[in-house]
Every structure is written in C-alpha cells, then in structure tokens.
C-alpha cells in the first residue's frame, strides 16, 4: 500500500498569514514551488498558489504588497493524513477539486502532495481519471 507519506514532498516551506503576497511570491520563486501552506501561528489556514496570486491579486489590479497570504487562503482547509492510502488521496483531490494537499501527522504539517506526485504513484487508468477531474476544475 502506497501512502501519502511515501510520495509527498516533506518539510515544506510555509507562508505566514500576515506575509504580503509580494513576499509569498518571492518565497515561491526561491523555493521553485507553485503553492505554499499558509499558517497563522500554529494553525494551518489553507494553501496559496501562484494562480491565486495572478488571478486574485494581479488580475484584479490590487497591490501585491498590500494583500496578505491570509487574505487569499480563506475557506475550507482540505488535508490528508500521512498514512492515508494513495487511493484515498485521489478521492480527496477529486471530491474537493484541489491539485495540492497539505499532509498532516498528529496535527502537524509534514508534507505537501501535488497532483503530479499522485499521478506518478497511480496506475495509468487512475491517472487519467485524476487529470480529467482536476482539469475541468476552474
């Protein structure tokens, strides 16, 4: 059985909810990632993606130094547990229409799973189903 822990990227860099989007984008560039978990203190608030920044800030004509990561990381926080089976991860991604998931273990963030990580771990028919489901999500 392949688990989230087996295929996740461990020890992800995170954004603080009070960080400006400008700082968050710079962190993404430095780390070579397209998304960061966002924390307020010790509490996971959500994920922020490069797309969130482009569509939700730049595309709106807002000042990226005046908008915070916490402003964009609103709503339901969808996570998986480190010992969840990859099929359970697939189901969670598909049901919630998300391409990246924080991976938790005993209430602590231990990694991040991206659609590509899951796709590499799944047999071909399931990969097609995942990509089709997530590609139709705005």
Protein backbone atom coordinates (compact mmCIF):
# COMPACT_ATOMS: atom_id res chain seq x y z
CA UNK A 1 0.00 0.00 0.00
CA UNK A 2 1.40 3.36 -1.04
CA UNK A 3 0.63 6.16 1.42
CA UNK A 4 0.69 9.94 1.26
CA UNK A 5 3.91 9.85 3.31
CA UNK A 6 5.57 7.70 0.63
CA UNK A 7 5.02 10.19 -2.18
CA UNK A 8 4.77 13.63 -0.51
CA UNK A 9 7.35 16.38 -0.56
CA UNK A 10 8.45 16.52 3.09
CA UNK A 11 9.10 19.57 5.27
CA UNK A 12 7.52 22.22 3.03
CA UNK A 13 8.34 25.89 3.36
CA UNK A 14 5.25 27.79 4.57
CA UNK A 15 3.88 31.31 4.38
CA UNK A 16 2.67 33.25 7.38
CA UNK A 17 -0.87 34.57 7.00
CA UNK A 18 0.47 38.11 7.61
CA UNK A 19 3.09 37.87 4.83
CA UNK A 20 2.33 40.08 1.86
CA UNK A 21 1.59 38.37 -1.43
CA UNK A 22 4.76 40.02 -2.74
CA UNK A 23 6.85 38.21 -0.10
CA UNK A 24 4.90 34.99 -0.65
CA UNK A 25 5.52 35.10 -4.41
CA UNK A 26 9.24 35.70 -3.81
CA UNK A 27 9.33 32.67 -1.49
CA UNK A 28 7.64 30.54 -4.15
CA UNK A 29 10.19 31.68 -6.72
CA UNK A 30 13.13 30.98 -4.38
CA UNK A 31 11.79 27.53 -3.48
CA UNK A 32 10.75 26.64 -7.03
CA UNK A 33 7.19 25.80 -5.99
CA UNK A 34 3.75 26.89 -7.14
CA UNK A 35 1.99 26.71 -3.77
CA UNK A 36 2.66 27.19 -0.07
CA UNK A 37 0.75 26.16 3.04
CA UNK A 38 -0.36 29.25 4.98
CA UNK A 39 -0.20 29.35 8.76
CA UNK A 40 -1.41 31.78 11.39
CA UNK A 41 0.70 30.88 14.41
CA UNK A 42 0.49 27.09 14.67
CA UNK A 43 -2.79 26.78 12.77
CA UNK A 44 -2.93 25.79 9.11
CA UNK A 45 -5.19 28.32 7.36
CA UNK A 46 -5.01 26.92 3.83
CA UNK A 47 -2.88 26.93 0.71
CA UNK A 48 -1.91 29.80 -1.55
CA UNK A 49 -0.99 29.16 -5.16
CA UNK A 50 0.74 31.14 -7.85
CA UNK A 51 -2.60 31.13 -9.67
CA UNK A 52 -4.30 32.69 -6.62
CA UNK A 53 -1.76 35.50 -6.76
CA UNK A 54 -2.07 36.10 -10.50
CA UNK A 55 -5.86 35.86 -10.73
CA UNK A 56 -6.84 37.13 -7.29
CA UNK A 57 -4.38 39.99 -6.94
CA UNK A 58 -2.54 40.95 -10.13
CA UNK A 59 -5.57 40.29 -12.35
CA UNK A 60 -7.72 42.44 -10.07
CA UNK A 61 -5.23 45.30 -10.20
CA UNK A 62 -4.52 45.04 -6.46
CA UNK A 63 -1.18 45.90 -4.88
CA UNK A 64 0.64 42.63 -4.01
CA UNK A 65 2.41 44.36 -1.15
CA UNK A 66 -0.95 45.30 0.41
CA UNK A 67 -2.67 41.88 0.17
CA UNK A 68 -1.65 39.12 2.57
CA UNK A 69 -1.33 35.38 2.11
CA UNK A 70 -4.05 35.04 4.73
CA UNK A 71 -6.40 37.15 2.60
CA UNK A 72 -6.15 34.55 -0.17
CA UNK A 73 -6.02 31.41 2.00
CA UNK A 74 -9.67 31.57 3.00
CA UNK A 75 -12.30 28.86 3.13
CA UNK A 76 -12.15 25.17 3.90
CA UNK A 77 -8.74 23.67 4.58
CA UNK A 78 -8.56 20.29 2.86
CA UNK A 79 -5.83 17.96 4.11
CA UNK A 80 -4.89 14.29 4.10
CA UNK A 81 -3.21 12.22 6.77
CA UNK A 82 0.32 10.93 6.21
CA UNK A 83 -0.82 7.31 6.44
CA UNK A 84 -3.77 7.71 4.04
CA UNK A 85 -3.65 5.33 1.09
CA UNK A 86 -2.96 6.94 -2.29
CA UNK A 87 -6.48 5.95 -3.43
CA UNK A 88 -7.91 7.96 -0.51
CA UNK A 89 -5.71 10.90 -1.54
CA UNK A 90 -7.05 10.61 -5.09
CA UNK A 91 -10.61 10.62 -3.81
CA UNK A 92 -9.96 13.70 -1.64
CA UNK A 93 -8.38 15.62 -4.53
CA UNK A 94 -11.20 14.70 -6.89
CA UNK A 95 -14.04 15.43 -4.45
CA UNK A 96 -12.61 18.83 -3.46
CA UNK A 97 -11.18 19.79 -6.86
CA UNK A 98 -7.72 20.54 -5.48
CA UNK A 99 -4.35 19.92 -7.07
CA UNK A 100 -2.26 20.21 -3.90
CA UNK A 101 -2.87 18.92 -0.38
CA UNK A 102 -1.14 19.53 2.92
CA UNK A 103 -0.18 16.23 4.57
CA UNK A 104 -0.74 16.06 8.32
CA UNK A 105 0.53 13.70 11.02
CA UNK A 106 -0.65 14.06 14.63
CA UNK A 107 -1.87 17.59 13.89
CA UNK A 108 1.45 18.71 12.37
CA UNK A 109 2.18 19.55 8.75
CA UNK A 110 4.72 17.02 7.49
CA UNK A 111 4.50 17.47 3.72
CA UNK A 112 2.62 18.56 0.64
CA UNK A 113 1.22 16.34 -2.10
CA UNK A 114 0.81 17.68 -5.61
CA UNK A 115 -1.28 16.23 -8.42
CA UNK A 116 1.95 15.16 -10.17
CA UNK A 117 3.09 13.22 -7.07
CA UNK A 118 -0.16 11.26 -7.01
CA UNK A 119 -0.12 10.75 -10.79
CA UNK A 120 3.35 9.20 -10.61
CA UNK A 121 2.15 6.75 -7.93
CA UNK A 122 -1.08 5.63 -9.65
CA UNK A 123 -1.66 3.09 -12.42
CA UNK A 124 -2.39 4.70 -15.81
CA UNK A 125 -6.23 4.45 -15.78
CA UNK A 126 -6.44 6.20 -12.41
CA UNK A 127 -4.03 8.91 -13.55
CA UNK A 128 -6.30 9.73 -16.46
CA UNK A 129 -9.30 9.96 -14.15
CA UNK A 130 -7.44 12.30 -11.77
CA UNK A 131 -6.17 14.57 -14.52
CA UNK A 132 -9.59 14.71 -16.19
CA UNK A 133 -11.34 15.51 -12.91
CA UNK A 134 -8.92 18.25 -11.92
CA UNK A 135 -8.51 19.73 -15.38
CA UNK A 136 -12.20 20.55 -15.53
CA UNK A 137 -11.98 22.41 -12.20
CA UNK A 138 -11.60 26.18 -12.58
